Amino acid sequence: MTANTLPNPATKVLPLLGRSQAELTEWVESQGQPRYRGKQLYEWLYEKGARSLADITVFPKAWREQFAANPTVDFGRSQIHLHKQTRDGTEKFLLKLADGEIVETVGIPTSKRLTVCVSSQVGCPMACDFCATGKGGFQRNLAKHEIIDQVLTVQEVMQQRVSHIVFMGMGEPLLNFENLMGAIAVLNKDIGIGQRNITVSTVGIPNQIPRFANEHLQVTLAVSLHAPSQQVRAQVIPSADRYPLIALMDDCREYVEITGRRISFEYTLLAGVNDSAEQAQELAYLIRGFQSHVNLIPYNPVTDADYQRPTEKAIQTFVRVLEDARIAVSVRRTRGLEADAACGQLRGQHTK
Ligand code: SAH
């Protein structure tokens, strides 16, 4: 590639977003610019959210114009395809990537926090029966910069610093391990989001939970359990056939041993499927003695899925059984329900 041609995607020139300060400095020098501009570029990219060289007003005009006419590298930012605000303050985004694929991202403000629910893949291969993303099939993994970009975009549009990140958008993060790790490192080190404020949610992939534990991060691991028995779990999660509940729980135990951190078990309550008092008992038995927390998510209705949201009474009974068994439990109340809040739903409607 000569300096004056656009990078061909086939040559895999990495975009600037996702690069370290040292790598950015190297690039700046390769463009015939002084070293100190590397630090400026780093600050503008990660703190000010610059989308192109033209945005960086401390750079010489001649360089900015020359770059605009002949970009030698991509910044790695997406385009906002759709932005929807809901009455409760949640803001949903569909972001268009360089190859035209669309991903969903949600910004959830609460008093002093701004949480971003990020996607790790375009679509998802896990095909969980109650999940909107699972119904849409799988396209590809997201690159590191495409994960980071979601956070910068929400920060820019909502004009508030992002404080928390949950990998609970589209996709299965542990199937995109390297890019997940790369993105977490940048979000933490270069954007300043504390590891303790980051949660990675997984439905469980063989070998990946111990692998994640061995990264020794301070990040919270959430495991989508959804059932207290193999039989019910396999009914809603096809991949449970290949990775039975017993093996998953063994890996969770290993995770706790390696990291000393507790696990957050997510449990989507589906009326008549997994929401009975007996199943709450069974769940309490399954995770007894475990350093954990249970996060109940009343099912959020999705088109094409044949499930019902449990009644308030069933939810409260489920909670009480767990509390009586001294299990830490909370109920996640879905916000922004009227704007198709469950991740994956908005994209499903806008790409049909
Ligand atoms: N693949 C990861 C991230 C998925 S989304 C995982 O499975 O954990 C984060 C959580 O939302 C998961 O626990 C998922 O099961 C849950 N979820 C998906 N669709 C839902 C729906 N319609 N209602 C309630 N929870 C849902």
PDB file of C-alpha atoms in Angstrom, residues 113-232:
ATOM      1  CA  ARG A 113     -24.001   6.579  36.605  1.00  0.00           C
ATOM      2  CA  LEU A 114     -24.075   6.074  32.899  1.00  0.00           C
ATOM      3  CA  THR A 115     -24.072   2.391  32.015  1.00  0.00           C
ATOM      4  CA  VAL A 116     -23.541   1.262  28.441  1.00  0.00           C
ATOM      5  CA  CYS A 117     -24.864  -2.099  27.345  1.00  0.00           C
ATOM      6  CA  VAL A 118     -22.459  -3.099  24.572  1.00  0.00           C
ATOM      7  CA  SER A 119     -22.585  -5.755  21.879  1.00  0.00           C
ATOM      8  CA  SER A 120     -19.700  -8.158  21.295  1.00  0.00           C
ATOM      9  CA  GLN A 121     -20.879  -9.733  18.029  1.00  0.00           C
ATOM     10  CA  VAL A 122     -23.106  -8.917  15.068  1.00  0.00           C
ATOM     11  CA  GLY A 123     -25.930 -11.310  15.823  1.00  0.00           C
ATOM     12  CA  CYS A 124     -25.270 -14.360  17.980  1.00  0.00           C
ATOM     13  CA  PRO A 125     -24.773 -18.056  17.241  1.00  0.00           C
ATOM     14  CA  MET A 126     -26.136 -19.292  20.599  1.00  0.00           C
ATOM     15  CA  ALA A 127     -29.796 -19.131  19.492  1.00  0.00           C
ATOM     16  CA  CYS A 128     -31.334 -19.003  22.986  1.00  0.00           C
ATOM     17  CA  ASP A 129     -35.026 -19.500  22.453  1.00  0.00           C
ATOM     18  CA  PHE A 130     -36.303 -16.378  24.268  1.00  0.00           C
ATOM     19  CA  CYS A 131     -33.691 -13.937  22.954  1.00  0.00           C
ATOM     20  CA  ALA A 132     -34.323 -11.519  20.085  1.00  0.00           C
ATOM     21  CA  THR A 133     -30.677 -11.561  18.979  1.00  0.00           C
ATOM     22  CA  GLY A 134     -30.656 -15.360  18.963  1.00  0.00           C
ATOM     23  CA  LYS A 135     -33.575 -15.318  16.521  1.00  0.00           C
ATOM     24  CA  GLY A 136     -31.654 -13.216  14.007  1.00  0.00           C
ATOM     25  CA  GLY A 137     -28.688 -15.532  13.371  1.00  0.00           C
ATOM     26  CA  PHE A 138     -24.999 -14.770  13.484  1.00  0.00           C
ATOM     27  CA  GLN A 139     -22.945 -12.569  11.175  1.00  0.00           C
ATOM     28  CA  ARG A 140     -19.512 -12.016  12.709  1.00  0.00           C
ATOM     29  CA  ASN A 141     -17.428 -11.068  15.713  1.00  0.00           C
ATOM     30  CA  LEU A 142     -16.907  -7.412  16.462  1.00  0.00           C
ATOM     31  CA  ALA A 143     -13.373  -6.071  16.209  1.00  0.00           C
ATOM     32  CA  LYS A 144     -11.804  -4.470  19.255  1.00  0.00           C
ATOM     33  CA  HIS A 145     -12.331  -0.922  17.955  1.00  0.00           C
ATOM     34  CA  GLU A 146     -15.990  -1.668  17.174  1.00  0.00           C
ATOM     35  CA  ILE A 147     -16.580  -2.516  20.830  1.00  0.00           C
ATOM     36  CA  ILE A 148     -14.764   0.588  22.078  1.00  0.00           C
ATOM     37  CA  ASP A 149     -16.580   2.798  19.570  1.00  0.00           C
ATOM     38  CA  GLN A 150     -19.953   1.942  21.116  1.00  0.00           C
ATOM     39  CA  VAL A 151     -18.850   3.387  24.440  1.00  0.00           C
ATOM     40  CA  LEU A 152     -17.399   6.558  22.906  1.00  0.00           C
ATOM     41  CA  THR A 153     -20.527   7.097  20.837  1.00  0.00           C
ATOM     42  CA  VAL A 154     -22.873   6.861  23.828  1.00  0.00           C
ATOM     43  CA  GLN A 155     -20.580   9.157  25.821  1.00  0.00           C
ATOM     44  CA  GLU A 156     -20.548  11.706  23.006  1.00  0.00           C
ATOM     45  CA  VAL A 157     -24.294  11.732  22.323  1.00  0.00           C
ATOM     46  CA  MET A 158     -25.448  11.590  25.942  1.00  0.00           C
ATOM     47  CA  GLN A 159     -22.796  14.142  26.939  1.00  0.00           C
ATOM     48  CA  GLN A 160     -21.941  12.329  30.114  1.00  0.00           C
ATOM     49  CA  ARG A 161     -18.939  10.237  31.055  1.00  0.00           C
ATOM     50  CA  VAL A 162     -19.597   6.517  30.861  1.00  0.00           C
ATOM     51  CA  SER A 163     -19.064   4.993  34.306  1.00  0.00           C
ATOM     52  CA  HIS A 164     -20.179   1.382  33.839  1.00  0.00           C
ATOM     53  CA  ILE A 165     -20.153  -1.167  31.024  1.00  0.00           C
ATOM     54  CA  VAL A 166     -22.128  -4.382  30.718  1.00  0.00           C
ATOM     55  CA  PHE A 167     -21.436  -6.852  27.897  1.00  0.00           C
ATOM     56  CA  MET A 168     -25.120  -7.696  27.669  1.00  0.00           C
ATOM     57  CA  GLY A 169     -25.888  -6.475  24.193  1.00  0.00           C
ATOM     58  CA  MET A 170     -25.878  -8.651  21.106  1.00  0.00           C
ATOM     59  CA  GLY A 171     -23.610 -11.643  20.992  1.00  0.00           C
ATOM     60  CA  GLU A 172     -21.710 -14.034  23.213  1.00  0.00           C
ATOM     61  CA  PRO A 173     -18.602 -12.214  24.497  1.00  0.00           C
ATOM     62  CA  LEU A 174     -16.633 -15.370  25.366  1.00  0.00           C
ATOM     63  CA  LEU A 175     -16.810 -16.475  21.721  1.00  0.00           C
ATOM     64  CA  ASN A 176     -14.893 -13.308  20.854  1.00  0.00           C
ATOM     65  CA  PHE A 177     -12.293 -13.689  23.564  1.00  0.00           C
ATOM     66  CA  GLU A 178      -9.278 -11.820  22.197  1.00  0.00           C
ATOM     67  CA  ASN A 179     -11.201  -8.780  21.030  1.00  0.00           C
ATOM     68  CA  LEU A 180     -13.127  -8.756  24.301  1.00  0.00           C
ATOM     69  CA  MET A 181      -9.872  -8.711  26.274  1.00  0.00           C
ATOM     70  CA  GLY A 182      -8.365  -6.081  23.990  1.00  0.00           C
ATOM     71  CA  ALA A 183     -11.434  -3.861  24.320  1.00  0.00           C
ATOM     72  CA  ILE A 184     -11.562  -4.216  28.119  1.00  0.00           C
ATOM     73  CA  ALA A 185      -7.897  -3.212  28.335  1.00  0.00           C
ATOM     74  CA  VAL A 186      -8.499  -0.038  26.317  1.00  0.00           C
ATOM     75  CA  LEU A 187     -11.757   0.830  28.098  1.00  0.00           C
ATOM     76  CA  ASN A 188      -9.946   0.486  31.393  1.00  0.00           C
ATOM     77  CA  LYS A 189      -6.544   1.968  30.660  1.00  0.00           C
ATOM     78  CA  ASP A 190      -7.208   4.514  27.943  1.00  0.00           C
ATOM     79  CA  ILE A 191     -10.814   5.555  28.633  1.00  0.00           C
ATOM     80  CA  GLY A 192     -10.582   5.269  32.401  1.00  0.00           C
ATOM     81  CA  ILE A 193     -13.447   2.932  33.239  1.00  0.00           C
ATOM     82  CA  GLY A 194     -12.688   0.930  36.384  1.00  0.00           C
ATOM     83  CA  GLN A 195     -12.537  -2.837  35.858  1.00  0.00           C
ATOM     84  CA  ARG A 196     -14.908  -3.242  38.802  1.00  0.00           C
ATOM     85  CA  ASN A 197     -17.470  -1.268  36.816  1.00  0.00           C
ATOM     86  CA  ILE A 198     -17.343  -3.698  33.893  1.00  0.00           C
ATOM     87  CA  THR A 199     -19.507  -6.837  33.674  1.00  0.00           C
ATOM     88  CA  VAL A 200     -19.109  -9.606  31.111  1.00  0.00           C
ATOM     89  CA  SER A 201     -22.204 -11.754  30.648  1.00  0.00           C
ATOM     90  CA  THR A 202     -21.934 -15.268  29.204  1.00  0.00           C
ATOM     91  CA  VAL A 203     -24.295 -18.137  28.566  1.00  0.00           C
ATOM     92  CA  GLY A 204     -21.303 -20.428  29.089  1.00  0.00           C
ATOM     93  CA  ILE A 205     -18.821 -21.727  26.510  1.00  0.00           C
ATOM     94  CA  PRO A 206     -16.716 -24.830  27.240  1.00  0.00           C
ATOM     95  CA  ASN A 207     -13.242 -23.956  28.617  1.00  0.00           C
ATOM     96  CA  GLN A 208     -13.790 -20.223  28.353  1.00  0.00           C
ATOM     97  CA  ILE A 209     -14.801 -19.486  31.965  1.00  0.00           C
ATOM     98  CA  PRO A 210     -11.534 -20.854  33.434  1.00  0.00           C
ATOM     99  CA  ARG A 211      -9.667 -19.092  30.634  1.00  0.00           C
ATOM    100  CA  PHE A 212     -11.400 -15.852  31.595  1.00  0.00           C
ATOM    101  CA  ALA A 213     -10.573 -16.464  35.277  1.00  0.00           C
ATOM    102  CA  ASN A 214      -6.901 -16.847  34.389  1.00  0.00           C
ATOM    103  CA  GLU A 215      -6.845 -13.337  32.960  1.00  0.00           C
ATOM    104  CA  HIS A 216      -7.118 -12.195  36.608  1.00  0.00           C
ATOM    105  CA  LEU A 217      -9.224  -9.151  35.892  1.00  0.00           C
ATOM    106  CA  GLN A 218     -11.327  -7.290  38.439  1.00  0.00           C
ATOM    107  CA  VAL A 219     -14.242  -7.472  36.021  1.00  0.00           C
ATOM    108  CA  THR A 220     -17.531  -9.049  37.163  1.00  0.00           C
ATOM    109  CA  LEU A 221     -18.544 -12.287  35.462  1.00  0.00           C
ATOM    110  CA  ALA A 222     -22.268 -12.820  34.960  1.00  0.00           C
ATOM    111  CA  VAL A 223     -23.413 -16.298  33.964  1.00  0.00           C
ATOM    112  CA  SER A 224     -26.783 -16.716  32.261  1.00  0.00           C
ATOM    113  CA  LEU A 225     -28.154 -19.717  34.098  1.00  0.00           C
ATOM    114  CA  HIS A 226     -31.902 -19.415  33.447  1.00  0.00           C
ATOM    115  CA  ALA A 227     -32.745 -22.812  34.906  1.00  0.00           C
ATOM    116  CA  PRO A 228     -31.989 -24.941  37.960  1.00  0.00           C
ATOM    117  CA  SER A 229     -31.848 -28.218  36.015  1.00  0.00           C
ATOM    118  CA  GLN A 230     -30.192 -29.531  32.870  1.00  0.00           C
ATOM    119  CA  GLN A 231     -33.534 -30.545  31.435  1.00  0.00           C
ATOM    120  CA  VAL A 232     -35.159 -27.082  31.647  1.00  0.00           C
TER     121      VAL A 232
END
